[in-house]
Short mmCIF file of C-alpha atoms in Angstrom, two decimals:
data_model
loop_
_atom_site.label_atom_id
_atom_site.label_comp_id
_atom_site.label_asym_id
_atom_site.label_seq_id
_atom_site.Cartn_x
_atom_site.Cartn_y
_atom_site.Cartn_z
CA PHE A 106 12.67 7.58 -12.01
CA SER A 107 9.20 6.51 -12.95
CA ARG A 108 7.27 5.34 -15.97
CA ALA A 109 3.48 5.21 -15.89
CA PRO A 110 3.55 5.33 -12.08
CA THR A 111 -0.19 5.90 -11.70
CA GLN A 112 -1.45 3.43 -14.26
CA ARG A 113 -3.69 0.78 -12.75
CA ARG A 114 -2.51 -2.78 -13.37
CA PRO A 115 -3.01 -6.25 -11.95
CA VAL A 116 -0.15 -6.95 -9.53
CA ALA A 117 -0.18 -10.72 -9.06
CA SER A 118 1.48 -11.85 -5.84
CA LEU A 119 2.64 -8.37 -4.89
CA THR A 120 -0.87 -8.47 -3.40
CA LYS A 121 0.68 -10.52 -0.59
CA LEU A 122 2.43 -7.41 0.69
CA MET A 123 -0.92 -6.18 2.05
CA THR A 124 -1.77 -9.63 3.31
CA ALA A 125 1.48 -9.63 5.24
CA LEU A 126 0.94 -6.11 6.57
CA LEU A 127 -2.42 -6.98 8.17
CA ILE A 128 -0.97 -10.04 9.78
CA ILE A 129 2.17 -8.33 11.14
CA GLU A 130 0.11 -5.46 12.53
CA ASN A 131 -2.39 -7.68 14.37
CA HIS A 132 -0.64 -10.88 15.42
CA ASP A 133 2.39 -12.16 17.32
CA LEU A 134 4.84 -14.17 15.25
CA GLN A 135 4.59 -17.08 17.74
CA GLU A 136 0.84 -17.55 17.51
CA TRP A 137 -0.23 -20.96 16.25
CA VAL A 138 -2.35 -21.25 13.13
CA THR A 139 -4.35 -24.36 12.24
CA ILE A 140 -4.24 -25.12 8.54
CA PRO A 141 -7.79 -25.43 7.08
CA GLY A 142 -8.96 -28.85 6.13
CA ASP A 143 -9.65 -27.85 2.51
CA ILE A 144 -6.36 -26.07 2.00
CA ASN A 145 -5.45 -28.50 -0.82
CA SER A 146 -8.09 -26.87 -3.00
CA ILE A 147 -5.98 -23.72 -3.33
CA ASN A 148 -4.50 -23.36 -6.82
CA GLY A 149 -1.27 -21.92 -8.15
CA ASN A 150 1.96 -21.54 -6.20
CA VAL A 151 1.75 -23.50 -2.94
CA VAL A 152 4.05 -25.15 -0.41
CA ASP A 153 1.61 -28.01 0.33
CA LEU A 154 0.75 -27.04 3.88
CA PRO A 155 -0.73 -30.17 5.56
CA PRO A 156 -4.40 -29.85 6.50
CA GLY A 157 -5.11 -29.83 10.22
CA GLN A 158 -1.51 -29.29 11.32
CA GLN A 159 -0.37 -26.07 13.07
CA PHE A 160 2.33 -23.58 12.11
CA ILE A 161 3.38 -20.36 13.85
CA VAL A 162 2.50 -17.09 12.16
CA GLY A 163 6.14 -16.28 11.51
CA ASP A 164 6.67 -19.43 9.51
CA LEU A 165 3.55 -18.89 7.44
CA LEU A 166 4.78 -15.35 6.74
CA SER A 167 8.02 -16.92 5.47
CA ALA A 168 6.02 -19.15 3.14
CA LEU A 169 3.93 -16.16 2.06
CA LEU A 170 6.75 -13.74 1.29
CA MET A 171 9.63 -16.01 0.27
CA ALA A 172 7.84 -18.82 -1.57
CA SER A 173 4.80 -16.68 -2.51
CA ALA A 174 2.62 -19.49 -1.25
CA ASN A 175 -1.11 -19.09 -1.99
CA ASP A 176 -2.01 -21.69 0.64
CA ALA A 177 -0.14 -19.69 3.28
CA ALA A 178 -2.11 -16.57 2.23
CA GLU A 179 -5.38 -18.50 2.55
CA ALA A 180 -4.48 -19.92 5.96
CA LEU A 181 -3.40 -16.55 7.35
CA ALA A 182 -6.49 -14.79 5.98
CA ARG A 183 -8.87 -17.28 7.53
CA PHE A 184 -6.95 -17.21 10.81
CA HIS A 185 -7.22 -13.43 11.05
CA SER A 186 -10.75 -12.78 9.73
CA GLY A 187 -12.55 -16.16 9.69
CA SER A 188 -12.98 -16.01 5.95
CA THR A 189 -11.10 -14.70 2.92
CA ASP A 190 -14.01 -12.40 2.02
CA ALA A 191 -13.77 -10.71 5.42
CA PHE A 192 -10.01 -10.44 5.06
CA VAL A 193 -10.33 -8.76 1.66
CA ILE A 194 -12.58 -6.12 3.23
CA ALA A 195 -9.87 -5.49 5.82
CA MET A 196 -7.22 -5.27 3.10
CA ASN A 197 -9.20 -2.56 1.26
CA GLU A 198 -9.88 -0.66 4.48
CA ARG A 199 -6.17 -0.68 5.34
CA ALA A 200 -5.28 0.45 1.81
CA GLN A 201 -7.62 3.43 2.13
CA ALA A 202 -6.21 4.28 5.60
CA LEU A 203 -2.73 4.32 4.04
CA GLY A 204 -3.85 6.67 1.29
CA LEU A 205 -3.56 4.04 -1.45
CA THR A 206 -6.36 5.53 -3.48
CA GLU A 207 -5.48 3.62 -6.69
CA THR A 208 -5.46 0.18 -5.08
CA GLN A 209 -8.21 -2.37 -4.76
CA PHE A 210 -8.24 -6.02 -3.74
CA MET A 211 -10.59 -8.89 -4.57
CA ASN A 212 -8.52 -11.79 -3.17
CA VAL A 213 -5.68 -12.39 -0.73
CA ALA A 214 -3.14 -14.06 -2.98
CA GLY A 215 -3.05 -12.03 -6.15
CA PHE A 216 -5.10 -14.10 -8.57
CA ASP A 217 -6.28 -12.25 -11.67
CA ALA A 218 -9.65 -10.62 -10.99
CA PRO A 219 -11.54 -7.83 -12.83
CA ASP A 220 -11.43 -5.39 -9.93
CA GLN A 221 -8.06 -6.19 -8.41
CA TRP A 222 -5.39 -3.61 -9.23
CA SER A 223 -2.81 -1.18 -7.96
CA THR A 224 -0.19 1.17 -9.39
CA PRO A 225 3.61 1.32 -9.15
CA ARG A 226 3.32 4.41 -6.97
CA ASP A 227 0.82 2.90 -4.57
CA LEU A 228 2.90 -0.27 -4.31
CA SER A 229 6.01 1.79 -3.60
CA TRP A 230 4.23 3.56 -0.76
CA LEU A 231 2.92 0.26 0.63
CA ALA A 232 6.37 -1.31 0.39
CA MET A 233 8.12 1.59 2.13
CA PHE A 234 5.58 1.36 4.97
CA LEU A 235 5.88 -2.42 5.18
CA LEU A 236 9.69 -2.35 5.18
CA ARG A 237 9.68 -0.59 8.50
CA SER A 238 9.08 -4.00 10.05
CA PRO A 239 12.26 -5.98 10.81
CA ALA A 240 10.31 -9.27 10.56
CA ILE A 241 9.20 -8.36 7.03
CA ARG A 242 12.62 -7.21 5.94
CA GLU A 243 14.17 -10.43 7.28
CA ARG A 244 11.79 -12.57 5.25
CA LEU A 245 12.10 -10.55 2.07
CA ALA A 246 15.86 -10.96 2.24
CA GLN A 247 16.19 -14.58 3.30
CA ARG A 248 17.15 -17.03 0.52
CA GLY A 249 15.78 -20.12 2.20
CA VAL A 250 14.51 -21.64 5.40
CA VAL A 251 12.88 -24.76 6.69
CA ILE A 252 9.55 -24.33 8.49
CA ARG A 253 8.09 -26.99 10.83
CA SER A 254 4.64 -27.71 12.02
CA ARG A 255 3.79 -28.27 15.70
CA GLN A 256 3.44 -31.92 14.76
CA GLY A 257 6.95 -32.00 13.37
CA GLN A 258 6.47 -31.92 9.58
CA ALA A 259 9.23 -29.98 7.86
CA ILE A 260 8.71 -27.92 4.68
CA PRO A 261 11.75 -26.36 2.88
CA ILE A 262 11.11 -22.81 1.67
CA THR A 263 13.10 -21.17 -1.16
CA HIS A 264 12.82 -17.54 -2.10
CA THR A 265 11.33 -17.01 -5.59
CA HIS A 266 13.44 -13.91 -6.32
CA ALA A 267 16.18 -15.24 -8.58
CA PHE A 268 18.44 -12.19 -8.08
CA LEU A 269 18.75 -13.08 -4.37
CA HIS A 270 20.43 -16.33 -5.39
CA ALA A 271 23.14 -14.70 -7.50
CA GLN A 272 25.86 -12.08 -7.06
CA THR A 273 23.69 -8.97 -7.56
CA PRO A 274 23.05 -5.74 -5.61
CA VAL A 275 19.52 -6.97 -4.81
CA ILE A 276 19.24 -7.45 -1.04
CA MET A 277 15.52 -8.25 -0.72
CA GLY A 278 12.39 -8.61 -2.80
CA LYS A 279 9.07 -10.13 -3.72
CA THR A 280 7.89 -11.72 -6.99
CA GLY A 281 4.55 -12.16 -8.67
CA THR A 282 3.36 -13.53 -12.00
CA THR A 283 -0.05 -14.19 -13.54
CA THR A 284 -1.40 -14.21 -17.10
CA LYS A 285 -2.87 -10.73 -16.91
CA ALA A 286 -0.30 -9.15 -14.64
CA GLY A 287 2.71 -10.47 -16.46
CA GLN A 288 5.89 -10.63 -14.40
CA CYS A 289 5.86 -8.28 -11.38
CA LEU A 290 8.81 -7.67 -9.14
CA LEU A 291 9.70 -5.73 -6.02
CA SER A 292 13.42 -5.35 -5.36
CA VAL A 293 15.47 -3.42 -2.86
CA VAL A 294 18.91 -2.70 -4.38
CA GLU A 295 21.91 -1.49 -2.42
CA ILE A 296 24.60 0.38 -4.26
CA ASP A 297 27.46 2.34 -2.59
CA GLY A 298 25.70 2.11 0.78
CA ARG A 299 22.38 3.50 -0.52
CA GLN A 300 19.23 1.46 -0.88
CA TYR A 301 16.77 1.91 -3.75
CA LEU A 302 13.27 0.50 -4.10
CA VAL A 303 12.33 -0.80 -7.53
CA ILE A 304 8.80 -1.81 -8.56
CA LEU A 305 8.27 -3.42 -11.95
CA LEU A 306 4.81 -4.39 -13.31
CA ASN A 307 3.94 -6.21 -16.46
CA SER A 308 7.54 -6.95 -17.28
CA LEU A 309 8.16 -9.22 -20.25
#
């Protein structure tokens, strides 16, 4: 079933699916990432990563995909590419390589931007590709976890997908909300042993 599957829309934090893909394809989950000194300048949804401390890639991916943390997106982007601008270029190149012709990124976290968009169909293809990774599936399904820095600071992480915290057929997912994008949601639903991918954009 589809409705307006090729209509370009802002996609809020579903952007982080591509951020996660680049990281999982290029880095080991046990690599250490130093949190930038100016990380507190990042707006929106954050988990308050402490500047200068170190976290492993896998834990930052948990913050990125479960808590939809913009500061985790920033830290991972700079770790991979040196700057967010360079990482955005890599995001767009990977999107083109995957055949996502109706997708374009301008930032790594999903902030509203004039030239940042995708479509339900492109996001479905991206999600199906990304869900091949057990590490990604685990994080999209996990309700909560505590991540710890190398220096010992603990940060509790809770999944933002409300249906994962209730008795529903949703087994994994990713949320996103901005003013222009509205409420966006990726869900994997399991019914009678079969799994279904659901992408909702601009939900009210």
